GROMACS .gro file of C-alpha atoms in nm:
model
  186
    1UNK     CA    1  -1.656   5.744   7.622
    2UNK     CA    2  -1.986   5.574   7.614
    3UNK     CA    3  -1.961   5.163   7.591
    4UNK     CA    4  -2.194   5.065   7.285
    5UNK     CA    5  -2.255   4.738   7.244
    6UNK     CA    6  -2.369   4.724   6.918
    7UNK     CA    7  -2.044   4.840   6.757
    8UNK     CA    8  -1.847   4.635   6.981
    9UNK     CA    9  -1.947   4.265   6.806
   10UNK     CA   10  -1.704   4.062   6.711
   11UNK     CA   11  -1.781   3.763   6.477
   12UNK     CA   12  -1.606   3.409   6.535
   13UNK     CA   13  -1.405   3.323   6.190
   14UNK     CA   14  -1.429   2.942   6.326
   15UNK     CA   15  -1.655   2.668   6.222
   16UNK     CA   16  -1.937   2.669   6.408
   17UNK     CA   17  -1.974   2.329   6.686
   18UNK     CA   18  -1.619   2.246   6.519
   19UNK     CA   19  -1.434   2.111   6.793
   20UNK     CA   20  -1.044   2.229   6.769
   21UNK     CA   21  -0.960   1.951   6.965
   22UNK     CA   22  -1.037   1.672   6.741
   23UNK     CA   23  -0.738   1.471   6.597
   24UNK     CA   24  -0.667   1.636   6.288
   25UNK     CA   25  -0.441   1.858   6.031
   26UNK     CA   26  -0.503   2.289   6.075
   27UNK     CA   27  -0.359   2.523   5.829
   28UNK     CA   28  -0.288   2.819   6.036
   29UNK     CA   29  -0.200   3.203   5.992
   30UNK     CA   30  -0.103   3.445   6.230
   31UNK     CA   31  -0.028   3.830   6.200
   32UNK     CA   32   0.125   4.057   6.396
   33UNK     CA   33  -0.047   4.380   6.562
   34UNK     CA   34  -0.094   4.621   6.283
   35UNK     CA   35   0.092   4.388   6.014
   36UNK     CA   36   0.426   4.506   6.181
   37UNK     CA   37   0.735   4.370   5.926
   38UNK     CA   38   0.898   4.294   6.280
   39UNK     CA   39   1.045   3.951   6.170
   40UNK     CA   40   1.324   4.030   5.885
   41UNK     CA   41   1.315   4.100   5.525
   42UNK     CA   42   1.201   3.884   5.220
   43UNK     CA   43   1.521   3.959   4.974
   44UNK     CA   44   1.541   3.782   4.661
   45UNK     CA   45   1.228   3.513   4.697
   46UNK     CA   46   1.381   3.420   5.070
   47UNK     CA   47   1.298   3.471   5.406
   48UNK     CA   48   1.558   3.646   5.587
   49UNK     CA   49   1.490   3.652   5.942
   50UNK     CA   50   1.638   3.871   6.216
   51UNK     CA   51   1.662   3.829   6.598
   52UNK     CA   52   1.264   3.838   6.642
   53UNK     CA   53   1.222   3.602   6.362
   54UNK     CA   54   1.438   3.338   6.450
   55UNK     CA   55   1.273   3.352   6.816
   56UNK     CA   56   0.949   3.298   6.652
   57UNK     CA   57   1.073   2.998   6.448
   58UNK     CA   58   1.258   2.877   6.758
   59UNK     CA   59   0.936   2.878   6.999
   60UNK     CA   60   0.720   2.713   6.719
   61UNK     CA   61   0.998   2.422   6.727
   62UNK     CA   62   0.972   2.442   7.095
   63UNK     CA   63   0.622   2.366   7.088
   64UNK     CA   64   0.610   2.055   6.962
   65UNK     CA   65   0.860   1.969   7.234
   66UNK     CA   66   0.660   2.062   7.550
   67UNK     CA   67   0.247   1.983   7.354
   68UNK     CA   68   0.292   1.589   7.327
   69UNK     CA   69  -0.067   1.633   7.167
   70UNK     CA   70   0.056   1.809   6.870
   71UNK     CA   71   0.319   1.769   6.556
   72UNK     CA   72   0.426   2.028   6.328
   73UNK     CA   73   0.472   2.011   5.937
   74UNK     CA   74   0.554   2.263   5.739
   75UNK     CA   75   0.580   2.622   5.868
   76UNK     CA   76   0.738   2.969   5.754
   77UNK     CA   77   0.790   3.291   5.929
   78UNK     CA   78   0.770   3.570   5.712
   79UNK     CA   79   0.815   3.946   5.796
   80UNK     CA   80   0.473   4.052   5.948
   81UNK     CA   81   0.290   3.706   5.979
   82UNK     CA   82   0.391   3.322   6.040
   83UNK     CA   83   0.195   3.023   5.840
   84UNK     CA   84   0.244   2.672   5.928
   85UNK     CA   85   0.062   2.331   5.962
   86UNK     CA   86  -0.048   2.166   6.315
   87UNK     CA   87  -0.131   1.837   6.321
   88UNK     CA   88  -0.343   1.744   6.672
   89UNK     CA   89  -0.278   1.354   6.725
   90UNK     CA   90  -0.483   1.077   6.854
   91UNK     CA   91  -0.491   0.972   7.184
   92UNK     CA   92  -0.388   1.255   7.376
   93UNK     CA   93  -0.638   1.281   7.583
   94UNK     CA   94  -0.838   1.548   7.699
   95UNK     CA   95  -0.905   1.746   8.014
   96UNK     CA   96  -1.091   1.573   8.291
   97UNK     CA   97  -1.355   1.660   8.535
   98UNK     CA   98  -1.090   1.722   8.783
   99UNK     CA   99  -0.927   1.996   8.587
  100UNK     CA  100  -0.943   2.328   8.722
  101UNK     CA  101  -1.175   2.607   8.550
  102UNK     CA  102  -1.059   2.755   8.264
  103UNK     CA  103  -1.168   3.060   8.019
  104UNK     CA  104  -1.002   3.063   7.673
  105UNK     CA  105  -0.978   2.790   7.464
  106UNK     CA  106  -1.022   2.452   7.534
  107UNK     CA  107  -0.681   2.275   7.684
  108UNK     CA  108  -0.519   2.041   7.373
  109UNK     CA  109  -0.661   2.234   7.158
  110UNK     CA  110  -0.590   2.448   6.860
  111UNK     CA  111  -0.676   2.758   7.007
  112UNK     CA  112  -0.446   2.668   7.337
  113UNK     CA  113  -0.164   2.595   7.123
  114UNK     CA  114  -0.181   2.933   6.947
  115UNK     CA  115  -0.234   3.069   7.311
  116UNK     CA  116   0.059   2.942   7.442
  117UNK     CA  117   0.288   3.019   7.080
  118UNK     CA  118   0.185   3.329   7.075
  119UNK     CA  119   0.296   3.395   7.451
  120UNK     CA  120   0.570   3.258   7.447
  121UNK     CA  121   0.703   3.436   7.138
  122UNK     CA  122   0.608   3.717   7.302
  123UNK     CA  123   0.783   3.742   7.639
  124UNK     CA  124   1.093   3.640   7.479
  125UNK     CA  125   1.080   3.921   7.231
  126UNK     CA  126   0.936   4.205   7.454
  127UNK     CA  127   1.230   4.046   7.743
  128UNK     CA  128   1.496   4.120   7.512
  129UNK     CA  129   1.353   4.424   7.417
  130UNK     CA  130   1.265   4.592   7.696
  131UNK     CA  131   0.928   4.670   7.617
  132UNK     CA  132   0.694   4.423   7.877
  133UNK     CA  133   0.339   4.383   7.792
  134UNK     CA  134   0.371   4.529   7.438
  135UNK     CA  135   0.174   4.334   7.170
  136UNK     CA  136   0.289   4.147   6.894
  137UNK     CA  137   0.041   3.940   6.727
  138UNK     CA  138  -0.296   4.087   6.575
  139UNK     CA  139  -0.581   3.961   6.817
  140UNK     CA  140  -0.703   3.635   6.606
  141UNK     CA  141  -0.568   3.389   6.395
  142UNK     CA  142  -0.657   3.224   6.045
  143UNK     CA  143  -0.721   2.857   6.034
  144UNK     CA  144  -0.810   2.612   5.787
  145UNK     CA  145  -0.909   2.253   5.885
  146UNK     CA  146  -0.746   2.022   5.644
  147UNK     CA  147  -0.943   1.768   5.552
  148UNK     CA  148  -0.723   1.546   5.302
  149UNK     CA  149  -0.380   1.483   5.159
  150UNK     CA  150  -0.476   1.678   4.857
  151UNK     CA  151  -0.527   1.961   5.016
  152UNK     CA  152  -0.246   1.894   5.286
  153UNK     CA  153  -0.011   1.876   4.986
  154UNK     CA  154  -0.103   2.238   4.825
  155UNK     CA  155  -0.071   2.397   5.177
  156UNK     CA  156   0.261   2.261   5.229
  157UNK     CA  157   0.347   2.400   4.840
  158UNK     CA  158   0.190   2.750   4.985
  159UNK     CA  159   0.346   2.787   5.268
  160UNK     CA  160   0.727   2.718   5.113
  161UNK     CA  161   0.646   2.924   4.816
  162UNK     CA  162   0.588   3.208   5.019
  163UNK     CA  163   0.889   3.408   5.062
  164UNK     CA  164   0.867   3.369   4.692
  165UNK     CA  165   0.519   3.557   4.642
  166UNK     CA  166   0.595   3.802   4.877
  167UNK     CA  167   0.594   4.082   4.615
  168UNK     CA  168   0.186   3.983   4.547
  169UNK     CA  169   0.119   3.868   4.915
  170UNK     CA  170  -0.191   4.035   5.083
  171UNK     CA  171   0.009   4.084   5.430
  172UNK     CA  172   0.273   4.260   5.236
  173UNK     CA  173   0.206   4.701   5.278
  174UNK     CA  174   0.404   4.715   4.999
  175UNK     CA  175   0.258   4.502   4.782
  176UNK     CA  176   0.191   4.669   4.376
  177UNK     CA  177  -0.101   4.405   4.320
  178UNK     CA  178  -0.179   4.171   4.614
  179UNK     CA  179  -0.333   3.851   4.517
  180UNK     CA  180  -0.685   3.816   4.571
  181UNK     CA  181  -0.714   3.403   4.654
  182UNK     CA  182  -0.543   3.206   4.798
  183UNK     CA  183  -0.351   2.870   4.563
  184UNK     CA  184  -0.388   2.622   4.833
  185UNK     CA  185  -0.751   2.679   4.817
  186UNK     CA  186  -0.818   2.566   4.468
   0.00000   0.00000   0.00000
């Protein structure tokens, strides 16, 4: 197979010279490899998780634990993709000349957060399993930077209405008419 490099591109879906690390609210979404329903059902409007889905929602709570830079708000795991808020808090410093190199995202960061989430999730479900080194999550993520209370406000309303709007939700494969735009956004 021949490596060509002009069908290989990948666009960033961040904000260009946005730095993730700033103190701030992020509105994120994450999918899982191929839009998988691995984490439970949606039955009657709520969100009924199984075994994978309640270790998802237990290693988001876990994260606020062990990232002293970071708090969470509101958050939802739904059957093929998780939403929640991340809130990146002043004064927690950043990494220092003496830090070791990395590649990746920047340490107290957004993306290292979602890094480390999305690992952690992941050996914990593939342990119990039995299936090391499979994937869960879709490459990326979605994120939003939130940049007032309004706005705040209308992504926490979106993110505990959906298990409600699951029948119309984009991520849903068996969605009759999957909504086109997002609420929070308007």
């Amino acid at each position: 197979m021949t490596n060509r490099p002009e069908t290989r591109h990948r666009h960033s879906i961040r904000l260009q010279d946005y730095d993730y690390a700033l103190t701030g609210a992020y509105f994120i979404t994450i999918a899982t490899k191929d839009r998988s329903c691995l984490f439970g059902d949606v039955v009657d409007g709520a969100m009924r998780s199984n075994v994978w889905g309640q270790t998802v929602q237990d290693e988001w709570e876990k994260s606020a634990q062990i990232r002293k830079e970071i708090e969470l708000d509101a958050f939802v795991v739904m059957p093929n993709h998780v939403h929640g808020v991340v809130v990146i808090v002043a004064g927690a410093g950043r990494a220092t000349g003496r830090s070791p190199l990395q590649t990746g995202p920047s340490g107290r960061s957004l993306g290292a957060f979602v890094a480390g989430f999305k690992a952690a999730a992941t050996k914990r479900i593939n342990t119990a399993r039995g299936s090391p080194g499979e994937p869960i999550w879709q490459r990326n993520y979605f994120e939003h930077v939130i940049r007032n209370e309004d706005s705040l406000n209308r992504i926490r309303q979106y993110i505990l209405d959906n298990p409600w709007r699951w029948e119309f939700d984009r991520e849903n494969p068996a969605a009759l008419k999957p909504e086109t735009d997002y609420a929070w956004r308007q």
